[in-house]
Amino acid sequence: MHPAASVIFFTTFSGLGYGLIVSLCLGVPLQLLELSNHQFAAALCVGMVLAGFGLTLSLFHLGHPERAWRALSQWRSSWLSREGVLAILAFLPTILLTATLLFAGPTSDQTIVIALSLVAASLSMATVFATAMIYRTLRAIDAWHNNWVPLVYLSLAVMSGAVLAVAIATTVGRLSATTVPLVIALIVTSGVIKMLYWRHVRNAAPTSDIASALGLDNQAKARQFSAPHTADNYLMTEMGYQIARNHAQKLRKICVGVGFVAPLALLNLGLLFATQMLCISAWLSVMLVFVGIVIERWLFFAEAKHTVMTYYGR
Amino acid sequence: MTKPIVDPASSTIVSDEVKTTTCYMCACRCGIKVHLLNGEIRYLEGNPDHPVNAGVICAKGAAGIMQHRSPARLTKPLLRVGERGEGHFKEIEWDEALSIAATWLGNIREQDPRQLAFFTGRDQSQSFTGWWAQQFGTPNHAAHGGFCSVNMAAAGIYTIGGSFWEFGEPDWDLTKYLIMFGVAEDHDSNPLKIGLGKLKSRDGTKFVSVNPVRTGYTGIADEWVPITPGTDGLFIFALIYELLRAEKVDFDYLARYSNGPWLVINEPESSSHGLFYRHNDKVQCVDSVSGEFCDYDEASLKPRLVGSFTSPSGETLVPAFQLLMERFLDDQYAPEAVAERCGIPARQIERIAAEIAEVAFDQEIVIEQPWIDWAGRQQERFVGRPVSMHAMRGISAHANGFQTCRALHILQMLLGTIDVPGGFRYKPPFPKHVPPGQKPARASGQANTPLAGLPLGFPSGPEDLLVEEDGTAHRIDKAFSWEYPLALHGMMHMVIHNCWAGDPYPIDTLFLYMANMAWNSSMNVPQTLNYLTDKDPGSGEYKIPHIIYSDAYCSETVAYADLVLPDTTYLERWDCISLLDRPIGDADGAADAIRQPIVKPDRDVRPFQDVLLALGVRLKLPGMVDAAGKASYPEGYADYIAHHMRTPKVGPLAGFRGADGKGITGPAVKNQLQRYIDNGCFYRHELTPQQRYYKFANWDYLTFAHDAGWIGNADPIVMQLYSEPLQRFRLAAEGKHHLQPPTHLRDRLHRYSDPLPFYFEASETGETDKLEVVDGRDKHKMLLHAITQRPMHMYHSWGSQNAWLRQITNRNVLYIHSHVATNLGLEDGDWVWITSQHAKVKAPIQISDLHNQHTVWTWNAIGKRKSAWGLAPSAPESQTGFLLNHLIDELLPPRKDGYRYSNSDPLTGQAAWFDLQVSIEKCAPSELRITEPQFKASQIDGLFSGKNEPLQFGKEFERKITGRAATTIRERLGQAEHISEKGDPV
Amino acid sequence: MKKCTLCVDKIYNENLPVESRVPACVAACPTGARSFGDLADKDSGVSQLVAARGGVDLMPEQGCKPVNKYLPTRTKVSAHESDRKLAPKVDNLGSALLRWVDKTLSG
């Protein structure tokens, strides 16, 4: 599939934003992150800005952005619609929580905060899940039509959000002793999930092939003599994006190195030294994770082959 | 059942006017319906009533809109201002253009009309252009048949009085076994596809395709015979060998309808050796009952096919069939003996022979339809042997194509499958007598004098050749000379070379129409461009002094003209698809058709035929002006179509003639063209059931065809197993004729003008080797045959300017068999140098097993010169698209004495495109992935919209039609009642 | 990008003659390989054709429930029997001349 920048940055930013909200809404009440109410509120705002920015980017992917609102009505059948509805719904408890934190003062009722946090975290997770399900439901794209996809989206969102939350907390607040090891575990887990995804994509048999496209039984061997046409058309440029195998392998290595291994090493290093060191390594990790996920997302599109390309011999 | 939710009022108005005309996106000439909205062409569809296509429309036909809107359309007459080939022109007015042309042509006509070489390409008005050349007085006229398929046409006409495509077709409804040989897929393609659809959907049928490449029709064949190019003759000979040995021959059919029983004089020393034995000008046979000699057309004759007889004057006589036996029962044609050269296992050849025999003789079909034979005898029924054959270019474009095709027709005759139920059937006005009476006309040598007849015809022997007293050719292309005696369609591929070389004589003006001779229609393109631009070192003048070119589009050839006369597109013109030309009938009826202008040209262009008539008036050509010098057809070509009479009975169109307008001869009704338009722009005369088979010996048919002017008399048409005209040439070569070939051509003429088919290796050097020693080039280095096929969605070079069609194919690759690829270490996408004995071309490859393994091939005419056809300089057509033409020399390697023959069939002059042999070598990694040779961009100013912007289509129809306009339109469409029910629509 | 609508603007278009109300590909198909009708109606021509010829969905595993069916290749009765060969009745020219010299033919 054609890797469109708008979609890559949309999913990366919104994943980061919602991941941050999830991390804050779980981390603060569990005292993994020690932030004042105002700091918590400010951090939530950062999360909303990132998510909101991502959602805005997604509009650029549409032929008629002015009609985007219409999509919201189709939530009964469309994950894209559900994503939109959930994205908006997730903002409501988050805004309420922010308001509570800002205006109720330090004496605010922790029950309300915890309740709002749980709702905000759940809806944020649901939004990311809905994003992933847009891809997961597309049967015509084998690389997307599997359960690893929502797992990857969720784990990467939470992981990137958590790294950002750590960076914020080391800058303005404090961390508990278990926070960084937990985040390191998150990075390892999400990295493993991504690698299991790649393994699955490599090993899974294609759903359709030239034999099923021709109505032959699947023992039949068929080879296309020539494509229907030699000039590119919309389908071929949009769905027939091809990336050289060597190139993809190289990018995967960079993705793992930049997005997972390097932050892992940096955070470990940070743990060994003073807080300022952790602060620097956490912010560096945020940037590396971001770059890593952008590469991951680019590959997620570029390596995915639409079944329609079977008709073009690809 | 689900009910669709449709609002009938939402039915869109697709067109406010529908006009019929004839397609010109290839040579099929299907009927089309053109839908117009607000005077703009909106879409094209097949005309369901039309005899050619019955509503079918192909990719090309439907894409005609884009041809009509091609950015490569020429817009105004152009006069060259720079050097030839540079593409610098100034736009001039028509009056100036016509007066320049008339001055050049007038001067020629004053001196020697032969100084005009007038050749047309894929011209569909050949009976008109030929007539124009005749009136001008030059014999130097032909269309593109010489480099297309004259071998098929000539062999067919000289053997069975018809051929394939326009001349005949398989009996699609009844045939059970079809063998198709190497068919070009843009020829007759819709009728073939319709027919194959019928054949394939009947049980108990089989379709065998003999073709080096398995694409197109071959892709749906039940059996593919991957023959090595040029060896079809061997395959056919082996089939005949098998059939003869097994006595699977229709002896009765041969005795009745072929010249098998005709007695041939067998006296090798005599000057009548090999000619038929005649008594009172009638060929004689021996009657098996009486044992007496008998006229061949004696009704009671039961002739002998075998035996040796002595004439009253003591000459030994044998039936022609016996000579054929001697030729074909030779073990050199046994399947085992030919298998390796054909690339076909002997067992497969034997099996196919057995299958053919079974279908022909055990699955006979009968139509219970009484008919009357040529002798007036009532016959109860039509009996058929349901084996049919079809062939085109794969056989034709080899130097041995004529004799191979003769062999194919002989195979059909032996099986008794010609014009019988289930077999091959003639399309009227065919069959013709063998050979037809019309002879090629020569120039009188007088100024301002027309030819006595049409430039092209059918020689019966040396007397009919167009040669000078010293034996040199009379025509610039050397057609009908001792070198190419049966070049029935001329030799357009030699014209530019010969004009440049002044061989046999220099000419003044080369006048070309619609033939891309500076690119894909010429062999040896780089050298051809040289011929066009070469100057005489002494005078500094071009060796070809004047070049006039007419075309609708900016092909590669435009840049080489001195004067360009822009033609219209096919939707802007009148045309006439005449029975005098290349008819469009089917086996059950004769048909012709017209084109009518659908829209007016939006640029300053004129139909070429109008221009020819206008030039005719300026030159005062006979037939084009009356005694007072006034134009005979002041309204132009439409006027000519409606009012010209070729004979007192016959005009260009057959329809709506005679007193009641129901006949096909006699004076046309007043509004003949309107009658055609009202009838869907075609006319079809259906044969009666008793006329439909055995046309060559069918009294009803023969008398009707004679009345219609299709044949000179109603005598039976006897198919010629043994060809006496060829023997006449052979006798001349032996010194036994009062006309004598030049000594240096004697051996060649003798070898090839064999009255019975024979096989010889058709290679660019092979056959020359056998005759004379050639220079040192080693043909064995060139191991691979190289051929081209045309994709169904392209018509020669035309498709590449069509936005929709070039989407399908805008680049080509060389297909290489996996065996060859493995040996050479090649992979898909590699680039190679293709080397012939003559030149090199760089091209990308693709590995494929869908072709004969000794062969490489590619799609033809996809490669374009940079910037030609209104394409961007970066278009894939010129970057990776390539032509094999560059590899093919138009001349064979020199003989010992330096003389070079044309790279053509030695009898018909058919260009031997497919004799090409090449070697392949992988490009160095450092070499650019751009095809070579490259030529300088040929950018011509003054195209219709040569700007590099996307071609928009459809925007103009988006405006909704509502209210009164819609009602008016609906009323016009006869939908008024419906409107009143549904209220205001749309 | 547009997906095939089976020429919805043609097939229900009351401004067109009834026989033209078929998708363009069906009208144009040279070999008559395409048929058009209502697959939801068991008695329609296309339904009967599909039943008779064993029509199938292409890529059924995609679960797209396509609205068209493909008819598989016909099985041909005359398959290639590899060992068929005509039995020769004459071996050479001489024997052929002897056998055929007295052949009785009807003129």
PDB file of C-alpha atoms in Angstrom, chain A residues 6 49 84 90 92 127 138 152 162 164 175 226 292 294 306:
ATOM      1  CA  SER A   6      -0.594  11.908   6.608  1.00  0.00           C
ATOM      2  CA  VAL A  49      -2.875  18.180  21.779  1.00  0.00           C
ATOM      3  CA  GLY A  84     -13.901   9.020  15.069  1.00  0.00           C
ATOM      4  CA  ALA A  90     -12.235   9.845  24.791  1.00  0.00           C
ATOM      5  CA  LEU A  92     -14.811  14.091  27.181  1.00  0.00           C
ATOM      6  CA  THR A 127      -9.686   4.710  20.171  1.00  0.00           C
ATOM      7  CA  LEU A 138      -9.366  -5.571   5.635  1.00  0.00           C
ATOM      8  CA  VAL A 152       0.995  -3.781  17.820  1.00  0.00           C
ATOM      9  CA  ALA A 162       4.737   5.782  28.693  1.00  0.00           C
ATOM     10  CA  LEU A 164       6.803  10.404  27.082  1.00  0.00           C
ATOM     11  CA  LEU A 175       9.089   8.587  39.362  1.00  0.00           C
ATOM     12  CA  SER A 226       1.665 -10.170 -18.710  1.00  0.00           C
ATOM     13  CA  GLY A 292      11.125   4.266  15.308  1.00  0.00           C
ATOM     14  CA  VAL A 294       7.244   6.421  12.128  1.00  0.00           C
ATOM     15  CA  HIS A 306      -3.380  -5.676  -1.498  1.00  0.00           C
TER      16      HIS A 306
END
